[in-house]
mmCIF file of C-alpha atoms in Angstrom:
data_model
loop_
_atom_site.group_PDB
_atom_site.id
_atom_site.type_symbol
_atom_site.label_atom_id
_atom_site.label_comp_id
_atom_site.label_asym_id
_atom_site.label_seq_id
_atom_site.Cartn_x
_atom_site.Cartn_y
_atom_site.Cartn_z
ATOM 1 C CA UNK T 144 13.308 8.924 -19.931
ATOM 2 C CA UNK T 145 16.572 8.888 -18.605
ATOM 3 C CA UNK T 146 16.309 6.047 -16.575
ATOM 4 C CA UNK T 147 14.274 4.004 -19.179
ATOM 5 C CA UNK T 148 16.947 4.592 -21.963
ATOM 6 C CA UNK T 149 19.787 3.599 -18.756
ATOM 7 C CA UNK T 150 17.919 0.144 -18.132
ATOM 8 C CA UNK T 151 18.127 -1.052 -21.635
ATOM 9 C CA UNK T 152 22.068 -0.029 -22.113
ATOM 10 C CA UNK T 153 22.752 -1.664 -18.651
ATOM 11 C CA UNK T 154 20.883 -4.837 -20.466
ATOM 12 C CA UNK T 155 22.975 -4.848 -23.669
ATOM 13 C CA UNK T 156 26.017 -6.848 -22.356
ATOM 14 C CA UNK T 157 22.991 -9.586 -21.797
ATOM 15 C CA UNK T 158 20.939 -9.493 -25.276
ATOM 16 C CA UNK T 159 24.477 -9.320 -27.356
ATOM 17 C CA UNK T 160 25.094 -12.770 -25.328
ATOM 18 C CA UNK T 161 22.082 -14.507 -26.109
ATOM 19 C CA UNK T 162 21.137 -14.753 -22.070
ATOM 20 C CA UNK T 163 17.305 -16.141 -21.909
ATOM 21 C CA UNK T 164 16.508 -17.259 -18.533
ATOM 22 C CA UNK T 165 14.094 -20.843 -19.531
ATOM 23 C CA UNK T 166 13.682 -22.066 -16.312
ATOM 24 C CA UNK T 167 12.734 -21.260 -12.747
ATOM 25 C CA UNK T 168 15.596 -23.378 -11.972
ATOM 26 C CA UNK T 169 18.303 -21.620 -13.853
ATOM 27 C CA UNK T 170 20.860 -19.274 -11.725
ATOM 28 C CA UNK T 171 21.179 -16.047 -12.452
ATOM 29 C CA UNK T 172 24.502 -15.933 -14.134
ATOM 30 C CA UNK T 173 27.430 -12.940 -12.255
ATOM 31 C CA UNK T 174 27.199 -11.496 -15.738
ATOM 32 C CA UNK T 175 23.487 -10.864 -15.548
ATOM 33 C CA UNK T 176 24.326 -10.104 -11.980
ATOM 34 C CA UNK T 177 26.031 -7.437 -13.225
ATOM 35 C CA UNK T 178 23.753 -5.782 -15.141
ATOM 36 C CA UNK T 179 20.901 -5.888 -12.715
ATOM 37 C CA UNK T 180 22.732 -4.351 -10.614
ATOM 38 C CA UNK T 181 23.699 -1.552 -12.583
ATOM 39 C CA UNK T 182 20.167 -1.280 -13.925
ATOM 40 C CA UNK T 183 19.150 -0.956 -10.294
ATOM 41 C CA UNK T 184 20.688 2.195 -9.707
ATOM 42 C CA UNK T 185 19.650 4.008 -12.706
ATOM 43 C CA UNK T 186 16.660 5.566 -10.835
ATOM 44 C CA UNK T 187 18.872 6.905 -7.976
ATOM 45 C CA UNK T 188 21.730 8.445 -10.309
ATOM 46 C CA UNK T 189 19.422 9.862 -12.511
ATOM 47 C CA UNK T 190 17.312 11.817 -9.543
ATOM 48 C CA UNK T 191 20.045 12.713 -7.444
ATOM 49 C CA UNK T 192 21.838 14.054 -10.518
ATOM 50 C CA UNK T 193 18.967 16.235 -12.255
ATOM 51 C CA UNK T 194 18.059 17.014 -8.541
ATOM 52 C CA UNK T 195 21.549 18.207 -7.391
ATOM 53 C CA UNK T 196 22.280 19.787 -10.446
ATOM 54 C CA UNK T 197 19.621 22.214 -9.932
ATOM 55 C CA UNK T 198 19.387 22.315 -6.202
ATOM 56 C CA UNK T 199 22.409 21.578 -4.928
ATOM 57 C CA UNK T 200 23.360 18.157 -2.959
ATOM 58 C CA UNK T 201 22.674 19.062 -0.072
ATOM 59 C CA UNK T 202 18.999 20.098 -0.907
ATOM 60 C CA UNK T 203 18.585 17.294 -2.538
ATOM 61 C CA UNK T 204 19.395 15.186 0.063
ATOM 62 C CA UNK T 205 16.102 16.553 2.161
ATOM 63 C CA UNK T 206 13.632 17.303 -1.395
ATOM 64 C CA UNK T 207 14.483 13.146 -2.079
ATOM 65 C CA UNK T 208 12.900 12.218 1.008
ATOM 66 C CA UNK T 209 15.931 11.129 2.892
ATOM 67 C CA UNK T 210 15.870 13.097 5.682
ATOM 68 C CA UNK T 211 13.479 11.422 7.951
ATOM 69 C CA UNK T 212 10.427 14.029 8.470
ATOM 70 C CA UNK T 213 9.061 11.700 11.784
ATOM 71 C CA UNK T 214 10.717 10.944 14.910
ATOM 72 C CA UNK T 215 12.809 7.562 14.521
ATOM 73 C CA UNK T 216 11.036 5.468 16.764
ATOM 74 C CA UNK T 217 7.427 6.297 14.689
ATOM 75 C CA UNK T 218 9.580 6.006 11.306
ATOM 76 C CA UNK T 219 11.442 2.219 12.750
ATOM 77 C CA UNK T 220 7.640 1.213 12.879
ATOM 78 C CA UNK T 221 6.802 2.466 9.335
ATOM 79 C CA UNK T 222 9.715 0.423 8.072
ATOM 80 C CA UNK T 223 8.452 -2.603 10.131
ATOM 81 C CA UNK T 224 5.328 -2.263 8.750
ATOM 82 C CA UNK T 225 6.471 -1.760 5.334
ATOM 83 C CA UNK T 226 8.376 -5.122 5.402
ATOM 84 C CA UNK T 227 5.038 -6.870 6.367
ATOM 85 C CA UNK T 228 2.754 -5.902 3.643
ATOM 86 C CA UNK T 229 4.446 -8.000 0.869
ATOM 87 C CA UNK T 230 4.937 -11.047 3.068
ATOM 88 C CA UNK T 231 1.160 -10.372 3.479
ATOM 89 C CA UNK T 232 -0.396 -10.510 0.093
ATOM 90 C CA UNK T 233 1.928 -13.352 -0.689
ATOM 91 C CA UNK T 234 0.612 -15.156 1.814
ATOM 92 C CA UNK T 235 -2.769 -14.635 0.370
ATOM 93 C CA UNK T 236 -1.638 -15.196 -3.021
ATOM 94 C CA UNK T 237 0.241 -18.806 -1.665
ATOM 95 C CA UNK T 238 -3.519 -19.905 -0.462
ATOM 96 C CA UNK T 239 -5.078 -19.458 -3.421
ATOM 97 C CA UNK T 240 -2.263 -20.813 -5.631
ATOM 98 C CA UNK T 241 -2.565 -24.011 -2.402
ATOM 99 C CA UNK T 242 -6.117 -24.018 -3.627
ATOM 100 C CA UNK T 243 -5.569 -24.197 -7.221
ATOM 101 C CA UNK T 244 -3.130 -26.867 -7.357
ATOM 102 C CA UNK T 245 -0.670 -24.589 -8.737
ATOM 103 C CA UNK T 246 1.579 -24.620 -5.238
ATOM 104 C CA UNK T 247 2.634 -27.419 -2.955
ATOM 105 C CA UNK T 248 3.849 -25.880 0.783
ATOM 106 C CA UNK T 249 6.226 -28.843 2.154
ATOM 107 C CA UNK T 250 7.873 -27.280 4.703
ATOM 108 C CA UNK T 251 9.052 -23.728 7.186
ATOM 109 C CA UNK T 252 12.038 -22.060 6.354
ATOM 110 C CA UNK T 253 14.789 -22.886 8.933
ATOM 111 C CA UNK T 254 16.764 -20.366 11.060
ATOM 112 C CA UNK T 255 19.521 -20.608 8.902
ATOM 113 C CA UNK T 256 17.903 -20.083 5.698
ATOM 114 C CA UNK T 257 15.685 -17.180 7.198
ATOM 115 C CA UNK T 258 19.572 -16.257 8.494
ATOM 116 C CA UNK T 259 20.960 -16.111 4.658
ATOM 117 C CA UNK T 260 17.923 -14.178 3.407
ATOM 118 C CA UNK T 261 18.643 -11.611 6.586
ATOM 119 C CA UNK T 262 22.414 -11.308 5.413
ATOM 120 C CA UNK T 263 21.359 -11.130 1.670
ATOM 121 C CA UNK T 264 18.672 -8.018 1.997
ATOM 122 C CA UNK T 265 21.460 -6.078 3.855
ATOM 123 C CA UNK T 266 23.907 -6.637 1.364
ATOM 124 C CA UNK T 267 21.335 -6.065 -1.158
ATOM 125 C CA UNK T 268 19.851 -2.859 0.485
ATOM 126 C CA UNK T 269 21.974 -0.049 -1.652
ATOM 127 C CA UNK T 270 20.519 -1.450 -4.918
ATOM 128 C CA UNK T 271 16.587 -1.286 -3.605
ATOM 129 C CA UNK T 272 17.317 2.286 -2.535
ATOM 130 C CA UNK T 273 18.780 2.797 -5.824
ATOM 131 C CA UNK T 274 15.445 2.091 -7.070
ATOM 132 C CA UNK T 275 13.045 3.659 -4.692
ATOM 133 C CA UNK T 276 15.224 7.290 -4.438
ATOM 134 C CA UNK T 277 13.772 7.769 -8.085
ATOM 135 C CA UNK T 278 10.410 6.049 -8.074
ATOM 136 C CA UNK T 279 9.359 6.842 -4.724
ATOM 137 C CA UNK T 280 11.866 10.202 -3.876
ATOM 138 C CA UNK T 281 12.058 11.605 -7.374
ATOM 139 C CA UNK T 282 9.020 10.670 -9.386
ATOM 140 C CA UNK T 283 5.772 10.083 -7.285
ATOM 141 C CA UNK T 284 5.811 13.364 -5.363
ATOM 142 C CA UNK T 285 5.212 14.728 -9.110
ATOM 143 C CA UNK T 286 2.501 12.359 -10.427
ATOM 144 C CA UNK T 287 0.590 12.895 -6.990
ATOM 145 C CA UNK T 288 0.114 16.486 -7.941
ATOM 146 C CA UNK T 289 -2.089 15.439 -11.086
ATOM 147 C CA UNK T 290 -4.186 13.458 -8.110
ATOM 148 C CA UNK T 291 -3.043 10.890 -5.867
ATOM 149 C CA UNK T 292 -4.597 7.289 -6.748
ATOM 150 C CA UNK T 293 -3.658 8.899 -10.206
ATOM 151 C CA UNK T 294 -0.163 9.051 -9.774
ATOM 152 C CA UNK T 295 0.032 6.101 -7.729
ATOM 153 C CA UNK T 296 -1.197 3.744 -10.508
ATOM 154 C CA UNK T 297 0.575 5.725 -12.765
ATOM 155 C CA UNK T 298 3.941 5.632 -11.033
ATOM 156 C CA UNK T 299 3.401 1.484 -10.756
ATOM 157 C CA UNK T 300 2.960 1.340 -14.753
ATOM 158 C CA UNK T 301 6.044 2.880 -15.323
ATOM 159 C CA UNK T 302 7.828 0.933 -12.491
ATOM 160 C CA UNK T 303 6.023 -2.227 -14.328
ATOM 161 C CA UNK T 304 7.675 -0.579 -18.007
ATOM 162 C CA UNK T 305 11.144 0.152 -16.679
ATOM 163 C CA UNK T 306 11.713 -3.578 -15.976
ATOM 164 C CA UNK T 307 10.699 -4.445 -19.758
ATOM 165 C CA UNK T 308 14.324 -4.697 -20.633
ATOM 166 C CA UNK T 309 14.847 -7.460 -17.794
ATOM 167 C CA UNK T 310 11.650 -9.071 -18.442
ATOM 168 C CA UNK T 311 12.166 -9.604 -21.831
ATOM 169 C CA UNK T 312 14.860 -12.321 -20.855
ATOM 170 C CA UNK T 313 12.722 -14.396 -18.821
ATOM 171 C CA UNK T 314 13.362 -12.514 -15.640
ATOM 172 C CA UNK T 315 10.628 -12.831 -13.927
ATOM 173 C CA UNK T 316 8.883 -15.606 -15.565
ATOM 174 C CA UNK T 317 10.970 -18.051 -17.472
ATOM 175 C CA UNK T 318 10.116 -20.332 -19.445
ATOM 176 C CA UNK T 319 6.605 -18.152 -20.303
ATOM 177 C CA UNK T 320 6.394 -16.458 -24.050
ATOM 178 C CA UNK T 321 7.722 -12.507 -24.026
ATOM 179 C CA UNK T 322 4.008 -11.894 -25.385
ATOM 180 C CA UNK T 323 2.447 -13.583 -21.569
ATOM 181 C CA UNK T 324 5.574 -12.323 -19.285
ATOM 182 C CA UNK T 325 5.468 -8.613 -20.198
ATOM 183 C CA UNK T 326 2.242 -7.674 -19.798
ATOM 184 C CA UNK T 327 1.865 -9.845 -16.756
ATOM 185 C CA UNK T 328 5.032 -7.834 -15.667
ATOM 186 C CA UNK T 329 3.235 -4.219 -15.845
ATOM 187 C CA UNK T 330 0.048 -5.357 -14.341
ATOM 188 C CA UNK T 331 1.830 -6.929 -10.959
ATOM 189 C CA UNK T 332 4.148 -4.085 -11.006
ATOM 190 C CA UNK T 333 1.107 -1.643 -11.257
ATOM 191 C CA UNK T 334 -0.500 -3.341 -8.140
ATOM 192 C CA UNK T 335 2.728 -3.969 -5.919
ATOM 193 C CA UNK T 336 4.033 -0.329 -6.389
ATOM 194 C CA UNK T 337 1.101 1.240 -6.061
ATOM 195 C CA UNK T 338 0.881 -0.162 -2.640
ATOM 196 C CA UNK T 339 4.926 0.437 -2.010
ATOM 197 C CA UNK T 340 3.991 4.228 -3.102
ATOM 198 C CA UNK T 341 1.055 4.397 -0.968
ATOM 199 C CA UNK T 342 3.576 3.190 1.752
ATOM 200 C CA UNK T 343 5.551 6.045 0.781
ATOM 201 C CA UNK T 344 2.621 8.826 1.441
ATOM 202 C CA UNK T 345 1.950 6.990 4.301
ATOM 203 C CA UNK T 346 5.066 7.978 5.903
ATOM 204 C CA UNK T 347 6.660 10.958 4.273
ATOM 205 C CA UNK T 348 10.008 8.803 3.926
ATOM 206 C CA UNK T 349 12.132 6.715 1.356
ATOM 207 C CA UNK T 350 13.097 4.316 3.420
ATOM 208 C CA UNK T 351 9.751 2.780 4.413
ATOM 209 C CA UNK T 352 9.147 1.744 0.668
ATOM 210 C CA UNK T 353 12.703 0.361 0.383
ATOM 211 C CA UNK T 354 11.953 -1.801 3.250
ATOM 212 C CA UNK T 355 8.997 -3.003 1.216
ATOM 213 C CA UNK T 356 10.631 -3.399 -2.203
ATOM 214 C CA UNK T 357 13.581 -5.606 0.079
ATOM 215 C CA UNK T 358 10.719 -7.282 1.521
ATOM 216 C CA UNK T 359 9.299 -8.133 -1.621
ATOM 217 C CA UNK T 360 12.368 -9.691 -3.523
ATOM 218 C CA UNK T 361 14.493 -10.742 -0.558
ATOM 219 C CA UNK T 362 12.008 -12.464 1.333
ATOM 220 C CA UNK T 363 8.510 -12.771 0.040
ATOM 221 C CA UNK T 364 10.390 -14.661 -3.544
ATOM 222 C CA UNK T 365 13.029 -16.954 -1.723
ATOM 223 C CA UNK T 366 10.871 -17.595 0.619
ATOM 224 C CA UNK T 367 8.075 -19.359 -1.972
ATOM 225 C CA UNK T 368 10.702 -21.266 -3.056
ATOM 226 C CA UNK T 369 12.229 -22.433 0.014
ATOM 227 C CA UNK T 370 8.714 -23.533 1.476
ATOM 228 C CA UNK T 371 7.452 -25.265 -1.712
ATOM 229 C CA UNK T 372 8.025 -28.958 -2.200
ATOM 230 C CA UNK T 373 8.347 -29.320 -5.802
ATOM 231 C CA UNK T 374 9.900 -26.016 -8.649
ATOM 232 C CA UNK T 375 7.332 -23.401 -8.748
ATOM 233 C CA UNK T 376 6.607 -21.109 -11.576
ATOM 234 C CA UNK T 377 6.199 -17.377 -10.523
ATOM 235 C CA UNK T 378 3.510 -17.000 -12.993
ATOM 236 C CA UNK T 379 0.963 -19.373 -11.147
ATOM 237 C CA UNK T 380 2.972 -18.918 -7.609
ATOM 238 C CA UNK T 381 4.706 -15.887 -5.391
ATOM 239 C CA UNK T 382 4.188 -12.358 -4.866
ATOM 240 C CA UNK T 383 4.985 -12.074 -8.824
ATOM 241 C CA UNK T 384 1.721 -14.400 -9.664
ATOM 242 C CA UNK T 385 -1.724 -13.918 -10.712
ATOM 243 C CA UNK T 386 -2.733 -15.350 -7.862
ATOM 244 C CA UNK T 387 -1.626 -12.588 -5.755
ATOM 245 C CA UNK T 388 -3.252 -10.280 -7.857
ATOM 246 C CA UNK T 389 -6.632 -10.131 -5.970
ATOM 247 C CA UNK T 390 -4.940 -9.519 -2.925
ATOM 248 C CA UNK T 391 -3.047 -6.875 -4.015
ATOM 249 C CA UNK T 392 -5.949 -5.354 -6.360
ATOM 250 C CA UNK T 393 -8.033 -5.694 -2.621
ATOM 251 C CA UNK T 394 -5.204 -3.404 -1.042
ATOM 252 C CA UNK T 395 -5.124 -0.567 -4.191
ATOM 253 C CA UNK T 396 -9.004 -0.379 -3.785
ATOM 254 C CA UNK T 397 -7.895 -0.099 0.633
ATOM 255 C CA UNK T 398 -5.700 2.860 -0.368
ATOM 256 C CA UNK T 399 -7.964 4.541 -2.470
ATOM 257 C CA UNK T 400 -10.832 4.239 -0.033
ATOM 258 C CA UNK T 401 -8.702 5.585 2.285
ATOM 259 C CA UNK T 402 -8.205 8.502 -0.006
ATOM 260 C CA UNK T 403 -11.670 9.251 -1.116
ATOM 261 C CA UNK T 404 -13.276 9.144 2.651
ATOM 262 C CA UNK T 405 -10.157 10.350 4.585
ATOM 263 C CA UNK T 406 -8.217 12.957 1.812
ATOM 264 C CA UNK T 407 -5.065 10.201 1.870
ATOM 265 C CA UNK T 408 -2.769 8.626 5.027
ATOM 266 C CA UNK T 409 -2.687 12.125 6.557
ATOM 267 C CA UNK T 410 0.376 15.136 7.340
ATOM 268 C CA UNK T 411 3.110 12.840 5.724
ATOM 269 C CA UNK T 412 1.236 12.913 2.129
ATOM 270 C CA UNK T 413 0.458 16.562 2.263
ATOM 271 C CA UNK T 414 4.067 17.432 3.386
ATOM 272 C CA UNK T 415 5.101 14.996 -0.074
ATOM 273 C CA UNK T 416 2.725 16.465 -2.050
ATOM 274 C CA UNK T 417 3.471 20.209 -0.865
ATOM 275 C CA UNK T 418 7.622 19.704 -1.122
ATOM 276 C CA UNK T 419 6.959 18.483 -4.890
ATOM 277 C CA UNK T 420 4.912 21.684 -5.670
ATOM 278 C CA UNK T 421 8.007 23.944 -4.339
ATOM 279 C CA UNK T 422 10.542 21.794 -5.684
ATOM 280 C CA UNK T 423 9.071 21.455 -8.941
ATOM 281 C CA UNK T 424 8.153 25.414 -10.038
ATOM 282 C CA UNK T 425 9.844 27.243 -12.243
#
């Protein structure tokens, strides 16, 4: 609740000045900037604070998940991983979208633009922590206790809710009627962070499922652009499009195969699952 009622303050400064992103083609303005940036680390402030406030900081620094609970070299291939899977189902997505007619591929990214998006993700990476330390640190280990694929599709609506505020300006589709973009909004943000929470389990750690959220916007996005010939509309195009939404739909009904024959990714989901129910009793 906290971080719901935090998004839509950060997005005041926008709606008072009549900012609606119309176009695919429009830059994002430093006073919207601004605002996403703040709205970014909501999530993060508001865990860290409730957390610390009743457990201290430094116990909340290991109950949030960033202490890393594998050796590095087994966590550095997590995170690898991790930044795969978008670039994965948008490649999917791109195909069918190819197929379609909705997407024209012209041309590969050169070294310097794959360069700039390097440079921009680790400049970037403090706000997609700010995210994930409350989704994926803070929140999921909680829903998982009312039953994993539960909580993981549960976890992805809200994720989807939380960026109403943004989405309501054209953020992720612009040019597309509120009534289209929102609820096109929750249902891609239901898929993608169900998988980026799945990730999560997978691992026992944070930082895998930052490295797919940076994945997601600071490579999988620019990178449909940068590739594509003509202006492409998220809607029909990109890891944001309903053409990725088989793909991703394919990988939600993966993890919760996995689940159901398996019991879940293994030790790493247990040991989330089991800090939750300590950290979470009266």
């Amino acid at each position: 609740m906290i971080s719901f009622v935090g998004a839509w303050l950060t997005m005041v400064p926008l709606w008072l000045d009549g900012l609606r992103r119309t176009s695919a083609a429009q830059e994002t303005p430093p006073l919207a900037a601004l605002c996403m940036i703040l709205m970014m680390l909501v999530p993060a402030l508001t865990a860290f604070g409730l957390t610390a406030h009743r457990q201290g900081a430094r116990e909340a620094v290991r109950v949030l998940g960033l202490l890393r609970s594998t050796p590095w070299r087994h966590e550095l291939r997590c995170v690898a991983g991790a930044l795969t899977v978008p670039l994965g189902l948008t490649a999917v997505g791109l195909a069918v979208s190819t197929l379609a007619g909705w997407y024209v591929p012209a041309h590969l990214p050169g070294p310097g633009t794959v360069a700039l998006l390097v440079l921009s993700a680790l400049v970037s990476l403090p706000l997609y922590f700010g995210e994930e330390l409350g989704w994926q640190g803070y929140m999921l280990p909680r829903l998982v206790q009312r039953g994993r694929i539960r909580g993981l599709l549960l976890g992805g609506a809200i994720w989807g809710a939380w960026h109403v505020p943004m989405t309501a300006l054209g953020g992720s589709y612009p040019g597309h009627p509120v009534v289209l973009g929102i609820p096109a909004a929750v249902v891609t943000a239901t898929l993608l962070g169900t998988v980026i929470a799945a990730v999560r389990l997978a691992t026992g750690s944070v930082w895998a499922a930052v490295a797919a959220h940076v994945s997601l916007n600071e490579f999988a996005l620019p990178l449909t652009r940068h590739v594509a010939g003509a202006l492409v509309d998220p809607l029909l195009a990109g890891p944001l499009s309903i053409a990725t939404w088989p793909a991703s739909t394919l990988a939600v009904v993966g993890v919760w195969l996995a689940y159901r024959r398996h019991g879940g990714p293994g030790t790493a989901a247990d040991g989330v699952v089991a800090g939750a129910s300590r950290h979470t009793s009266p």
